[in-house]
Amino acid sequence: MSFVANSTLAAPDTYFGIYNELSKYNVHLNIFERLWASWYAYMQNDVLATGIMSFVMHEAVYFGRSLPWIIIDRISYFNKWKLQGQKIPTVKEQWACTKLVLLSHFTVELPQIWLFHPMAVSCGMDTGVPFPSWQTICVQIAIFFVLEDTWHYWMHRLFHFGFFYKNVHKIHHQYSAPFGLAAEYASPIETMVLGAGTVVVPIVFCLVTGNFHVLTMYLWIAARLFQAIDAHSGYDFPWSLHHFIPFWAGAEHHDVHHERFIGNYASSFRWWDYLMDTEAGPEAAKERRERKLAKEAKKAKKAQ
């Protein structure tokens, strides 16, 4: 695949050599597009180029976003915002979690990432330059958040049925007080099934619309990782997003799920739990009891 328009590269043998040569003939591209095109030209293998970039991006975002929560857990000042303040993960727990997550990344996710480029291209996904507009990227990511949340709600709820919970989902509930690194602490089956909501949704979108760029996929995955890690952080700050967007889930929503092992099944939003009456926590239980009593009183009044 050629990423370079109207150029005759002298095939320099270094990445930055290619970048400098490419920049001479592609002044219409911005710096990020030139860096992107130079990477593919340097690698001379699109599958390898996409595979390396995808895996490095995933690891950098996952552990990069988890690191601040690891540091916060070691600073007692932040305990006042800890949702389960008495349950601070130990270094041993953090390390045990990290080892299993890394094992999952290399044995379950890496093969899928490696196969991503040929699958994406066969579905019509664009991997070249120029990039789509930021407006297009934002609209598509917003759509993915809504669709992934729906997939996650129903699959996650399924995983709480007896057989599936015992044999698949129980691993993820090892920590009743979650922490950032535990976002992808799960069985291989759960990783693939719930992860399908993140990966398959954009691919189907691409097949339907024929308008999708792999850069949007990267930004969407980064945003989804941020959401998942923050939801498992165990902290609810005054500036947490759900205080400003009432239907956003966040840590306050998901922490209750880990503490009570039921309810609050959605990933990003609260509406499916509200519509399906699966909200968890004392306030939701109180509202549920009040609705039940009101319904019984109304029924008794009709019977008189």
Short mmCIF file of N, CA, C and O in Angstrom, two decimals, residues 16-120:
data_model
loop_
_atom_site.label_atom_id
_atom_site.label_comp_id
_atom_site.label_asym_id
_atom_site.label_seq_id
_atom_site.Cartn_x
_atom_site.Cartn_y
_atom_site.Cartn_z
N PHE A 16 13.46 8.36 10.01
CA PHE A 16 13.44 9.81 9.86
C PHE A 16 13.96 10.25 8.50
O PHE A 16 13.61 11.32 8.00
N GLY A 17 14.78 9.41 7.87
CA GLY A 17 15.19 9.69 6.51
C GLY A 17 13.99 9.64 5.58
O GLY A 17 13.82 10.49 4.70
N ILE A 18 13.18 8.61 5.76
CA ILE A 18 11.95 8.49 4.96
C ILE A 18 11.02 9.66 5.26
O ILE A 18 10.42 10.23 4.35
N TYR A 19 10.92 10.01 6.55
CA TYR A 19 10.04 11.12 6.93
C TYR A 19 10.48 12.42 6.23
O TYR A 19 9.65 13.15 5.68
N ASN A 20 11.76 12.70 6.25
CA ASN A 20 12.26 13.94 5.62
C ASN A 20 12.03 13.93 4.11
O ASN A 20 11.63 14.95 3.52
N GLU A 21 12.25 12.78 3.48
CA GLU A 21 12.05 12.68 2.04
C GLU A 21 10.57 12.81 1.69
O GLU A 21 10.19 13.50 0.74
N LEU A 22 9.74 12.13 2.46
CA LEU A 22 8.30 12.18 2.22
C LEU A 22 7.75 13.59 2.40
O LEU A 22 6.88 14.04 1.64
N SER A 23 8.28 14.31 3.39
CA SER A 23 7.78 15.66 3.69
C SER A 23 8.03 16.64 2.54
O SER A 23 7.29 17.60 2.36
N LYS A 24 9.09 16.38 1.76
CA LYS A 24 9.41 17.28 0.65
C LYS A 24 8.30 17.28 -0.40
O LYS A 24 8.03 18.30 -1.03
N TYR A 25 7.66 16.13 -0.59
CA TYR A 25 6.70 15.97 -1.67
C TYR A 25 5.25 15.92 -1.19
O TYR A 25 4.34 15.81 -2.01
N ASN A 26 5.04 16.00 0.10
CA ASN A 26 3.69 15.90 0.65
C ASN A 26 3.43 17.01 1.65
O ASN A 26 3.06 16.77 2.81
N VAL A 27 3.61 18.24 1.21
CA VAL A 27 3.46 19.40 2.10
C VAL A 27 2.01 19.59 2.52
O VAL A 27 1.72 20.31 3.49
N HIS A 28 1.08 18.96 1.81
CA HIS A 28 -0.34 19.09 2.16
C HIS A 28 -0.70 18.25 3.39
O HIS A 28 -1.78 18.43 3.95
N LEU A 29 0.17 17.35 3.79
CA LEU A 29 -0.09 16.51 4.96
C LEU A 29 0.40 17.19 6.22
O LEU A 29 1.45 17.85 6.21
N ASN A 30 -0.33 17.02 7.33
CA ASN A 30 0.16 17.56 8.60
C ASN A 30 1.22 16.64 9.18
O ASN A 30 1.47 15.54 8.66
N ILE A 31 1.84 17.05 10.27
CA ILE A 31 2.99 16.31 10.82
C ILE A 31 2.60 14.90 11.25
O ILE A 31 3.36 13.95 11.05
N PHE A 32 1.40 14.74 11.80
CA PHE A 32 0.97 13.41 12.26
C PHE A 32 0.72 12.49 11.07
O PHE A 32 1.04 11.29 11.13
N GLU A 33 0.17 13.04 10.00
CA GLU A 33 -0.05 12.23 8.80
C GLU A 33 1.28 11.82 8.16
O GLU A 33 1.42 10.71 7.66
N ARG A 34 2.26 12.72 8.21
CA ARG A 34 3.58 12.38 7.66
C ARG A 34 4.26 11.30 8.50
O ARG A 34 4.90 10.38 7.97
N LEU A 35 4.15 11.41 9.82
CA LEU A 35 4.72 10.40 10.70
C LEU A 35 4.07 9.04 10.45
O LEU A 35 4.74 8.00 10.41
N TRP A 36 2.75 9.07 10.27
CA TRP A 36 1.98 7.84 10.02
C TRP A 36 2.42 7.20 8.70
O TRP A 36 2.74 6.01 8.64
N ALA A 37 2.45 7.99 7.64
CA ALA A 37 2.83 7.48 6.31
C ALA A 37 4.27 6.97 6.29
O ALA A 37 4.58 5.95 5.66
N SER A 38 5.14 7.68 7.00
CA SER A 38 6.55 7.28 7.05
C SER A 38 6.72 5.93 7.74
O SER A 38 7.59 5.14 7.37
N TRP A 39 5.90 5.69 8.76
CA TRP A 39 5.99 4.42 9.48
C TRP A 39 5.67 3.24 8.56
O TRP A 39 6.40 2.25 8.51
N TYR A 40 4.60 3.37 7.79
CA TYR A 40 4.24 2.29 6.87
C TYR A 40 5.27 2.14 5.76
O TYR A 40 5.59 1.02 5.34
N ALA A 41 5.79 3.27 5.27
CA ALA A 41 6.82 3.20 4.23
C ALA A 41 8.10 2.57 4.77
O ALA A 41 8.77 1.81 4.07
N TYR A 42 8.44 2.86 6.01
CA TYR A 42 9.64 2.31 6.63
C TYR A 42 9.51 0.81 6.87
O TYR A 42 10.45 0.05 6.62
N MET A 43 8.35 0.37 7.33
CA MET A 43 8.15 -1.04 7.66
C MET A 43 8.07 -1.92 6.41
O MET A 43 8.49 -3.09 6.44
N GLN A 44 7.51 -1.40 5.32
CA GLN A 44 7.38 -2.16 4.08
C GLN A 44 6.53 -3.43 4.25
O GLN A 44 6.65 -4.37 3.46
N ASN A 45 5.73 -3.43 5.28
CA ASN A 45 4.84 -4.57 5.54
C ASN A 45 3.66 -4.03 6.34
O ASN A 45 3.79 -3.76 7.53
N ASP A 46 2.51 -3.86 5.68
CA ASP A 46 1.37 -3.21 6.33
C ASP A 46 0.84 -4.01 7.53
O ASP A 46 0.45 -3.43 8.54
N VAL A 47 0.84 -5.32 7.41
CA VAL A 47 0.35 -6.15 8.52
C VAL A 47 1.25 -5.99 9.74
O VAL A 47 0.77 -5.80 10.87
N LEU A 48 2.56 -6.03 9.52
CA LEU A 48 3.51 -5.86 10.60
C LEU A 48 3.44 -4.45 11.18
O LEU A 48 3.46 -4.25 12.40
N ALA A 49 3.32 -3.45 10.31
CA ALA A 49 3.27 -2.05 10.75
C ALA A 49 2.05 -1.80 11.62
O ALA A 49 2.15 -1.20 12.69
N THR A 50 0.89 -2.28 11.18
CA THR A 50 -0.34 -2.09 11.95
C THR A 50 -0.30 -2.90 13.25
O THR A 50 -0.71 -2.43 14.30
N GLY A 51 0.21 -4.14 13.16
CA GLY A 51 0.25 -5.00 14.34
C GLY A 51 1.11 -4.42 15.45
O GLY A 51 0.68 -4.36 16.61
N ILE A 52 2.31 -3.97 15.11
CA ILE A 52 3.21 -3.38 16.11
C ILE A 52 2.59 -2.11 16.69
O ILE A 52 2.56 -1.91 17.92
N MET A 53 2.10 -1.23 15.81
CA MET A 53 1.54 0.03 16.27
C MET A 53 0.32 -0.20 17.17
O MET A 53 0.15 0.46 18.19
N SER A 54 -0.53 -1.16 16.80
CA SER A 54 -1.74 -1.44 17.57
C SER A 54 -1.41 -1.96 18.96
O SER A 54 -1.97 -1.52 19.96
N PHE A 55 -0.48 -2.91 19.02
CA PHE A 55 -0.15 -3.52 20.31
C PHE A 55 0.56 -2.53 21.23
O PHE A 55 0.24 -2.44 22.42
N VAL A 56 1.50 -1.77 20.68
CA VAL A 56 2.21 -0.77 21.49
C VAL A 56 1.23 0.29 22.00
O VAL A 56 1.29 0.70 23.16
N MET A 57 0.32 0.70 21.14
CA MET A 57 -0.68 1.69 21.54
C MET A 57 -1.53 1.16 22.69
O MET A 57 -1.75 1.84 23.69
N HIS A 58 -1.99 -0.08 22.56
CA HIS A 58 -2.84 -0.67 23.59
C HIS A 58 -2.11 -0.76 24.93
O HIS A 58 -2.66 -0.38 25.97
N GLU A 59 -0.86 -1.25 24.91
CA GLU A 59 -0.11 -1.40 26.16
C GLU A 59 0.21 -0.04 26.78
O GLU A 59 0.11 0.15 28.00
N ALA A 60 0.59 0.92 25.94
CA ALA A 60 0.95 2.25 26.44
C ALA A 60 -0.26 2.93 27.09
O ALA A 60 -0.15 3.53 28.17
N VAL A 61 -1.42 2.82 26.45
CA VAL A 61 -2.62 3.44 27.00
C VAL A 61 -3.07 2.72 28.26
O VAL A 61 -3.39 3.35 29.28
N TYR A 62 -3.09 1.38 28.22
CA TYR A 62 -3.59 0.62 29.38
C TYR A 62 -2.75 0.87 30.62
O TYR A 62 -3.28 1.25 31.68
N PHE A 63 -1.45 0.66 30.51
CA PHE A 63 -0.60 0.81 31.69
C PHE A 63 -0.31 2.28 32.00
O PHE A 63 -0.11 2.65 33.16
N GLY A 64 -0.31 3.11 30.96
CA GLY A 64 -0.11 4.54 31.19
C GLY A 64 -1.26 5.14 31.97
O GLY A 64 -1.06 5.98 32.87
N ARG A 65 -2.50 4.72 31.65
CA ARG A 65 -3.66 5.24 32.38
C ARG A 65 -3.79 4.58 33.75
O ARG A 65 -4.32 5.19 34.68
N SER A 66 -3.31 3.36 33.90
CA SER A 66 -3.38 2.68 35.20
C SER A 66 -2.38 3.25 36.19
O SER A 66 -2.62 3.23 37.42
N LEU A 67 -1.25 3.75 35.70
CA LEU A 67 -0.18 4.22 36.59
C LEU A 67 -0.63 5.30 37.57
O LEU A 67 -0.29 5.22 38.77
N PRO A 68 -1.38 6.33 37.13
CA PRO A 68 -1.81 7.34 38.12
C PRO A 68 -2.63 6.75 39.26
O PRO A 68 -2.50 7.20 40.41
N TRP A 69 -3.46 5.74 38.97
CA TRP A 69 -4.26 5.12 40.02
C TRP A 69 -3.39 4.30 40.97
O TRP A 69 -3.68 4.22 42.18
N ILE A 70 -2.33 3.69 40.45
CA ILE A 70 -1.39 2.97 41.32
C ILE A 70 -0.74 3.94 42.30
O ILE A 70 -0.59 3.65 43.50
N ILE A 71 -0.34 5.10 41.79
CA ILE A 71 0.29 6.12 42.64
C ILE A 71 -0.69 6.66 43.66
O ILE A 71 -0.38 6.80 44.85
N ILE A 72 -1.93 6.95 43.21
CA ILE A 72 -2.96 7.49 44.12
C ILE A 72 -3.25 6.52 45.25
O ILE A 72 -3.46 6.93 46.40
N ASP A 73 -3.26 5.22 44.94
CA ASP A 73 -3.51 4.21 45.99
C ASP A 73 -2.45 4.22 47.09
O ASP A 73 -2.70 3.74 48.20
N ARG A 74 -1.28 4.73 46.79
CA ARG A 74 -0.20 4.76 47.77
C ARG A 74 -0.16 6.08 48.56
O ARG A 74 0.66 6.24 49.44
N ILE A 75 -1.03 7.02 48.22
CA ILE A 75 -1.05 8.33 48.90
C ILE A 75 -2.32 8.43 49.73
O ILE A 75 -3.43 8.49 49.20
N SER A 76 -2.18 8.43 51.04
CA SER A 76 -3.33 8.38 51.95
C SER A 76 -4.26 9.59 51.81
O SER A 76 -5.45 9.50 52.15
N TYR A 77 -3.75 10.70 51.32
CA TYR A 77 -4.58 11.91 51.17
C TYR A 77 -5.83 11.64 50.33
O TYR A 77 -6.89 12.21 50.58
N PHE A 78 -5.70 10.74 49.35
CA PHE A 78 -6.80 10.49 48.42
C PHE A 78 -7.81 9.49 48.96
O PHE A 78 -8.85 9.26 48.33
N ASN A 79 -7.56 8.93 50.14
CA ASN A 79 -8.46 7.91 50.69
C ASN A 79 -9.87 8.43 50.92
O ASN A 79 -10.83 7.66 50.90
N LYS A 80 -10.00 9.74 51.16
CA LYS A 80 -11.32 10.30 51.44
C LYS A 80 -12.25 10.21 50.23
O LYS A 80 -13.46 10.34 50.36
N TRP A 81 -11.67 10.00 49.05
CA TRP A 81 -12.48 9.84 47.85
C TRP A 81 -12.58 8.39 47.41
O TRP A 81 -13.18 8.09 46.38
N LYS A 82 -11.96 7.50 48.17
CA LYS A 82 -12.01 6.08 47.85
C LYS A 82 -13.40 5.55 48.19
O LYS A 82 -13.90 5.75 49.30
N LEU A 83 -14.04 4.88 47.24
CA LEU A 83 -15.42 4.43 47.44
C LEU A 83 -15.52 3.35 48.51
O LEU A 83 -16.51 3.29 49.23
N GLN A 84 -14.53 2.48 48.56
CA GLN A 84 -14.45 1.50 49.65
C GLN A 84 -13.13 1.76 50.37
O GLN A 84 -12.15 1.05 50.19
N GLY A 85 -13.16 2.81 51.19
CA GLY A 85 -11.94 3.36 51.76
C GLY A 85 -11.08 2.41 52.54
O GLY A 85 -9.86 2.60 52.67
N GLN A 86 -11.69 1.36 53.09
CA GLN A 86 -10.94 0.41 53.89
C GLN A 86 -10.25 -0.65 53.05
O GLN A 86 -9.50 -1.48 53.56
N LYS A 87 -10.46 -0.62 51.74
CA LYS A 87 -9.91 -1.66 50.86
C LYS A 87 -8.96 -1.05 49.85
O LYS A 87 -9.33 -0.80 48.70
N ILE A 88 -7.74 -0.81 50.28
CA ILE A 88 -6.70 -0.30 49.40
C ILE A 88 -5.90 -1.49 48.88
O ILE A 88 -5.42 -2.31 49.67
N PRO A 89 -5.76 -1.66 47.57
CA PRO A 89 -5.03 -2.82 47.05
C PRO A 89 -3.57 -2.80 47.48
O PRO A 89 -2.92 -1.75 47.47
N THR A 90 -3.07 -3.94 47.86
CA THR A 90 -1.67 -4.05 48.26
C THR A 90 -0.78 -4.14 47.02
O THR A 90 -1.25 -4.39 45.91
N VAL A 91 0.51 -3.94 47.23
CA VAL A 91 1.46 -4.06 46.13
C VAL A 91 1.44 -5.48 45.57
O VAL A 91 1.52 -5.69 44.35
N LYS A 92 1.27 -6.46 46.45
CA LYS A 92 1.22 -7.86 46.03
C LYS A 92 0.01 -8.09 45.12
O LYS A 92 0.12 -8.77 44.09
N GLU A 93 -1.14 -7.53 45.49
CA GLU A 93 -2.34 -7.68 44.67
C GLU A 93 -2.18 -6.99 43.32
O GLU A 93 -2.58 -7.52 42.28
N GLN A 94 -1.57 -5.79 43.34
CA GLN A 94 -1.35 -5.06 42.09
C GLN A 94 -0.44 -5.87 41.15
O GLN A 94 -0.68 -5.94 39.95
N TRP A 95 0.61 -6.46 41.71
CA TRP A 95 1.56 -7.21 40.90
C TRP A 95 0.93 -8.50 40.36
O TRP A 95 1.14 -8.86 39.19
N ALA A 96 0.16 -9.20 41.19
CA ALA A 96 -0.52 -10.41 40.75
C ALA A 96 -1.49 -10.09 39.61
O ALA A 96 -1.59 -10.84 38.63
N CYS A 97 -2.19 -9.00 39.74
CA CYS A 97 -3.12 -8.56 38.70
C CYS A 97 -2.37 -8.23 37.42
O CYS A 97 -2.79 -8.62 36.32
N THR A 98 -1.25 -7.52 37.54
CA THR A 98 -0.46 -7.12 36.37
C THR A 98 0.02 -8.35 35.60
O THR A 98 -0.03 -8.37 34.36
N LYS A 99 0.47 -9.37 36.30
CA LYS A 99 0.97 -10.57 35.64
C LYS A 99 -0.12 -11.28 34.83
O LYS A 99 0.12 -11.70 33.70
N LEU A 100 -1.32 -11.39 35.41
CA LEU A 100 -2.39 -12.05 34.67
C LEU A 100 -2.84 -11.21 33.48
O LEU A 100 -3.13 -11.74 32.41
N VAL A 101 -2.90 -9.88 33.66
CA VAL A 101 -3.29 -8.99 32.57
C VAL A 101 -2.29 -9.09 31.42
O VAL A 101 -2.66 -9.18 30.24
N LEU A 102 -0.99 -9.09 31.75
CA LEU A 102 0.04 -9.20 30.72
C LEU A 102 -0.06 -10.55 30.00
O LEU A 102 0.09 -10.61 28.76
N LEU A 103 -0.31 -11.61 30.74
CA LEU A 103 -0.47 -12.92 30.14
C LEU A 103 -1.63 -12.91 29.15
O LEU A 103 -1.52 -13.44 28.03
N SER A 104 -2.72 -12.29 29.54
CA SER A 104 -3.89 -12.17 28.66
C SER A 104 -3.58 -11.34 27.43
O SER A 104 -3.96 -11.69 26.31
N HIS A 105 -2.85 -10.25 27.61
CA HIS A 105 -2.51 -9.38 26.49
C HIS A 105 -1.67 -10.11 25.45
O HIS A 105 -1.89 -9.94 24.24
N PHE A 106 -0.72 -10.92 25.90
CA PHE A 106 0.19 -11.57 24.97
C PHE A 106 -0.37 -12.86 24.38
O PHE A 106 0.01 -13.24 23.27
N THR A 107 -1.25 -13.54 25.10
CA THR A 107 -1.76 -14.82 24.60
C THR A 107 -3.14 -14.73 23.96
O THR A 107 -3.46 -15.52 23.07
N VAL A 108 -3.95 -13.77 24.40
CA VAL A 108 -5.32 -13.64 23.88
C VAL A 108 -5.45 -12.46 22.93
O VAL A 108 -5.95 -12.59 21.81
N GLU A 109 -4.96 -11.31 23.35
CA GLU A 109 -5.18 -10.09 22.56
C GLU A 109 -4.16 -9.91 21.43
O GLU A 109 -4.51 -9.42 20.35
N LEU A 110 -2.91 -10.28 21.67
CA LEU A 110 -1.89 -10.08 20.63
C LEU A 110 -2.21 -10.81 19.33
O LEU A 110 -2.11 -10.21 18.24
N PRO A 111 -2.62 -12.09 19.36
CA PRO A 111 -2.97 -12.75 18.08
C PRO A 111 -4.12 -12.05 17.36
O PRO A 111 -4.10 -11.95 16.12
N GLN A 112 -5.11 -11.54 18.11
CA GLN A 112 -6.22 -10.84 17.49
C GLN A 112 -5.75 -9.52 16.88
O GLN A 112 -6.18 -9.15 15.78
N ILE A 113 -4.87 -8.84 17.59
CA ILE A 113 -4.33 -7.58 17.08
C ILE A 113 -3.53 -7.82 15.81
O ILE A 113 -3.58 -7.04 14.86
N TRP A 114 -2.80 -8.93 15.77
CA TRP A 114 -1.96 -9.24 14.61
C TRP A 114 -2.81 -9.50 13.36
O TRP A 114 -2.41 -9.20 12.24
N LEU A 115 -4.00 -10.06 13.59
CA LEU A 115 -4.89 -10.36 12.47
C LEU A 115 -5.77 -9.17 12.11
O LEU A 115 -6.54 -9.25 11.14
N PHE A 116 -5.65 -8.09 12.87
CA PHE A 116 -6.57 -6.98 12.68
C PHE A 116 -6.43 -6.31 11.33
O PHE A 116 -7.42 -5.99 10.67
N HIS A 117 -5.19 -6.09 10.86
CA HIS A 117 -4.99 -5.35 9.61
C HIS A 117 -5.64 -6.03 8.40
O HIS A 117 -6.43 -5.38 7.69
N PRO A 118 -5.36 -7.31 8.14
CA PRO A 118 -6.02 -7.93 6.97
C PRO A 118 -7.53 -7.95 7.10
O PRO A 118 -8.24 -7.78 6.10
N MET A 119 -8.04 -8.15 8.32
CA MET A 119 -9.49 -8.14 8.52
C MET A 119 -10.06 -6.75 8.26
O MET A 119 -11.09 -6.60 7.59
N ALA A 120 -9.38 -5.72 8.77
CA ALA A 120 -9.85 -4.35 8.61
C ALA A 120 -9.86 -3.94 7.14
O ALA A 120 -10.83 -3.36 6.66
#
